[in-house]
Amino acid sequence: MARMPKPATPKYRTTNWREYNAALRRRGSLEIWFDPGMAWLAAADSRPGRPQRFSDSAIELCLTLKVLFGLALRQVTGLVASLLKLAKLDWPVPDHTTLCRRQKTLAVTFGGRPSSGGLHLLVDSTGIKMTGEGEWKTRKHGASCRRQWRKVHLGIDAKTMEIRAIEITTNEVGDAPVLPDLLAQIPPNERIAIVGAGGAYDTRKCHAAIAERHAEAVIPVRQNGQPWKEDGPGVDARNEALRAIKELGRKNWKKWSGYHRRSLVETKMHCFKLLGPRVAYRTLDRQTTETKVRAKVLNRFSQIGSPTTIRIT
């Protein structure tokens, strides 16, 4: 019996390589991240106590440079001091203790652009190390202390690849309970067309949260999933997906529904970890600020320029 020929491996081509190559170079330019006209000192307020000396924009700039170049806080202060000197600005520089203290309460907006024709939100989570030795030391000599992790939950725009929602939790928290919080970060006046997620999000609360935003759920039913009773929002759509999976097969359903686009959020997770394999702080509030700064850096990368790729074979 003759063997069936293997399908040809698809090939892709980037059509805007010249513009994308220029965008990659611009990502390392300090002019992208530093604005000499920014408000560096905090505005006076009438609150009791010692007033803040530096604005939130100044603190966020320092933390952005820390994430971007992988520096410690003391090294960041040296970088910012030299940057201000080159710009001929006689501004004071926040010390490392000020940066650490202000990071605890800093509000960071990561600047995702709103979608025009309905948001296709892709959701997933990943673990990022908090404490513990590296893999080589653990394999060679064993672990001398327990490793600890944080879970980063991301929601990205499938069209622009920008991060639109982010949450950080302890590793005891599952994926599904966080989905309503991610959807709540999308403005109520912005229409969500599709929410794509893995089988871990096949729960009543997730489908109900998606139905409340009048969006379509592209979530595969679990392997042993059974029809739900007709007593809640999102139940009909979920049961319809179950019937389609049984009739078409799980593999065909994934192709038909566009489920495989969820791999884009896994690509964004890889980019997220390229900014550092672990979080630098021990407290959850500072770790939350650090992850939001990372999200803002990645969104800025996408806004500077992204590749346009087409399939040629």
PDB file of C-alpha atoms in Angstrom, residues 26 28-36 83 300:
ATOM      1  CA  ARG A  26      13.607  52.317  16.946  1.00  0.00           C
ATOM      2  CA  GLY A  28      16.195  50.706  21.337  1.00  0.00           C
ATOM      3  CA  SER A  29      16.073  54.484  20.918  1.00  0.00           C
ATOM      4  CA  LEU A  30      15.837  56.441  24.153  1.00  0.00           C
ATOM      5  CA  GLU A  31      13.879  59.105  22.297  1.00  0.00           C
ATOM      6  CA  ILE A  32      10.945  56.690  22.148  1.00  0.00           C
ATOM      7  CA  TRP A  33      10.783  56.337  25.928  1.00  0.00           C
ATOM      8  CA  PHE A  34      11.899  59.745  27.217  1.00  0.00           C
ATOM      9  CA  ASP A  35      10.065  63.026  26.568  1.00  0.00           C
ATOM     10  CA  PRO A  36      12.002  66.133  27.726  1.00  0.00           C
ATOM     11  CA  LEU A  83      20.066  60.775  30.413  1.00  0.00           C
ATOM     12  CA  ARG A 300       4.739  50.256  22.676  1.00  0.00           C
TER      13      ARG A 300
END
